[in-house]
Amino acid sequence: MGAPRSLASVPQQERKPRTYEEIVRAIYNDERANPEARELLLAIAYAVYLKDQEEGVSPLREARRVLGRTAGGRPRYDGLMAADVPRYETPRDVDVHAHTVACQAPRLRPYRPKPAAPYEPDPHAPSPIRPYELPPELAALKAEAMATYTPPRDWRTEDGVCGANSRYRVLEKNPVTGWVSAHWFCRRHQDHADRVAEQLRAQNETAPNPLPNKGGLLPCYFKADWEKVYRHYAGRFWEPPVHGLCADDWPTPGQGPAVRKGRMRLVLGGDLGGPR
């Protein structure tokens, strides 16, 4: 018997849905799935493959029952489903408060920290009977710590950046992925921020719609009207990404397209897994 053909070489019309063991193995090995997404996928896989289907009850309703409720009494299914809505989320360092980020403008001279103010004893404080001395064991520990102490890295000078608290943010859109990154500048470097913004203007105007970087795992494993389901949990302002709902369809820069896998079709009915 010859070696089995890879899934990529099997014509689309010959591909069959995976067995329960295969889909569970794929879910556990999917690096895109965090623990919550993995739990949702496994619950739906159980409802599809193992649970005896009741007449008129969709697998999503059964998955909702299996996942239970939060400590506050809300169905966990709702939050997990909303978390799988395909979307693009900006990185945290783009939306942080300006004063918490260091200025990225170039440094013109080495950084020199301000010396600490010299200690001046309170003239009105009572004089100690005798100077305080550390116990011998603590003195030995202090000497050992001082011998191995390494001063912090002078990142301002080594990285050649200003490092002051920022005030201005300049956004940059990747010309391939459309993903957003931020450049930060302090009050003294406002002119530098203006120059960077002007340099990026044309690139940002022609950047494509951002590739989704969150959600989209359910369509990788099950066939269904996922746009209808996602609209129910995403809110009225959500629109399907132009790159599709399935995370397997989203291109990754520098990598080839994902191999299409067999998927089990779900019959959703009209309940979308919600309560009756």
C-alpha angles and dihedrals in degrees: 000000000000126000115280117259117253117250091247091061095050113098114247093247091054097051116109130199114267123257120254091259092051095049093047090050090049092050093051091048095047105111091195092065119088118202093271094050091045090053091052093049092048092049092053091045089054091050092049101042109025111023117086103241117238116217111272095004115119122216089245091061090051091049088052090055093047094051093056125193139307124251087266092056098253120132110262089211092070094057094043092050092048090050090058094056106123109248146130118255121192117232119265093246089063096059101037123116111276097233091059094061127075121242112257097203115124117270117235099194135021117280115253116187117225111258116247117255112263116257114257116188119226107260091209095052116106115257114249117247089236134355114275115250127191117243111260094252092051091045090054091050091049092050091049092049093049091050092056097037116127117194116235118270114271091232094168093061097034094048093038096230133133096238097195122135109284129237106170129057126202117192123214124196118208108241092220106037101021089228116151128234128178135228117200131206135180129233093269092055100050090121089055090051090052091052093050091048091053092048091053098043098093093042092051093048093054098039114119126243107285119265111245113256101180134059126351096120099118094066088053090067109023135039115227143121090284095166089063091048095046093049089056092056103029102061133245096288095059119106126186112262115255088235093061138259098271117085089214089066096055110101118233115212111250094013134091124246118288118260111257112239132204112264134196115238116235122211101215103179114192102302101074088207093298127132121279 
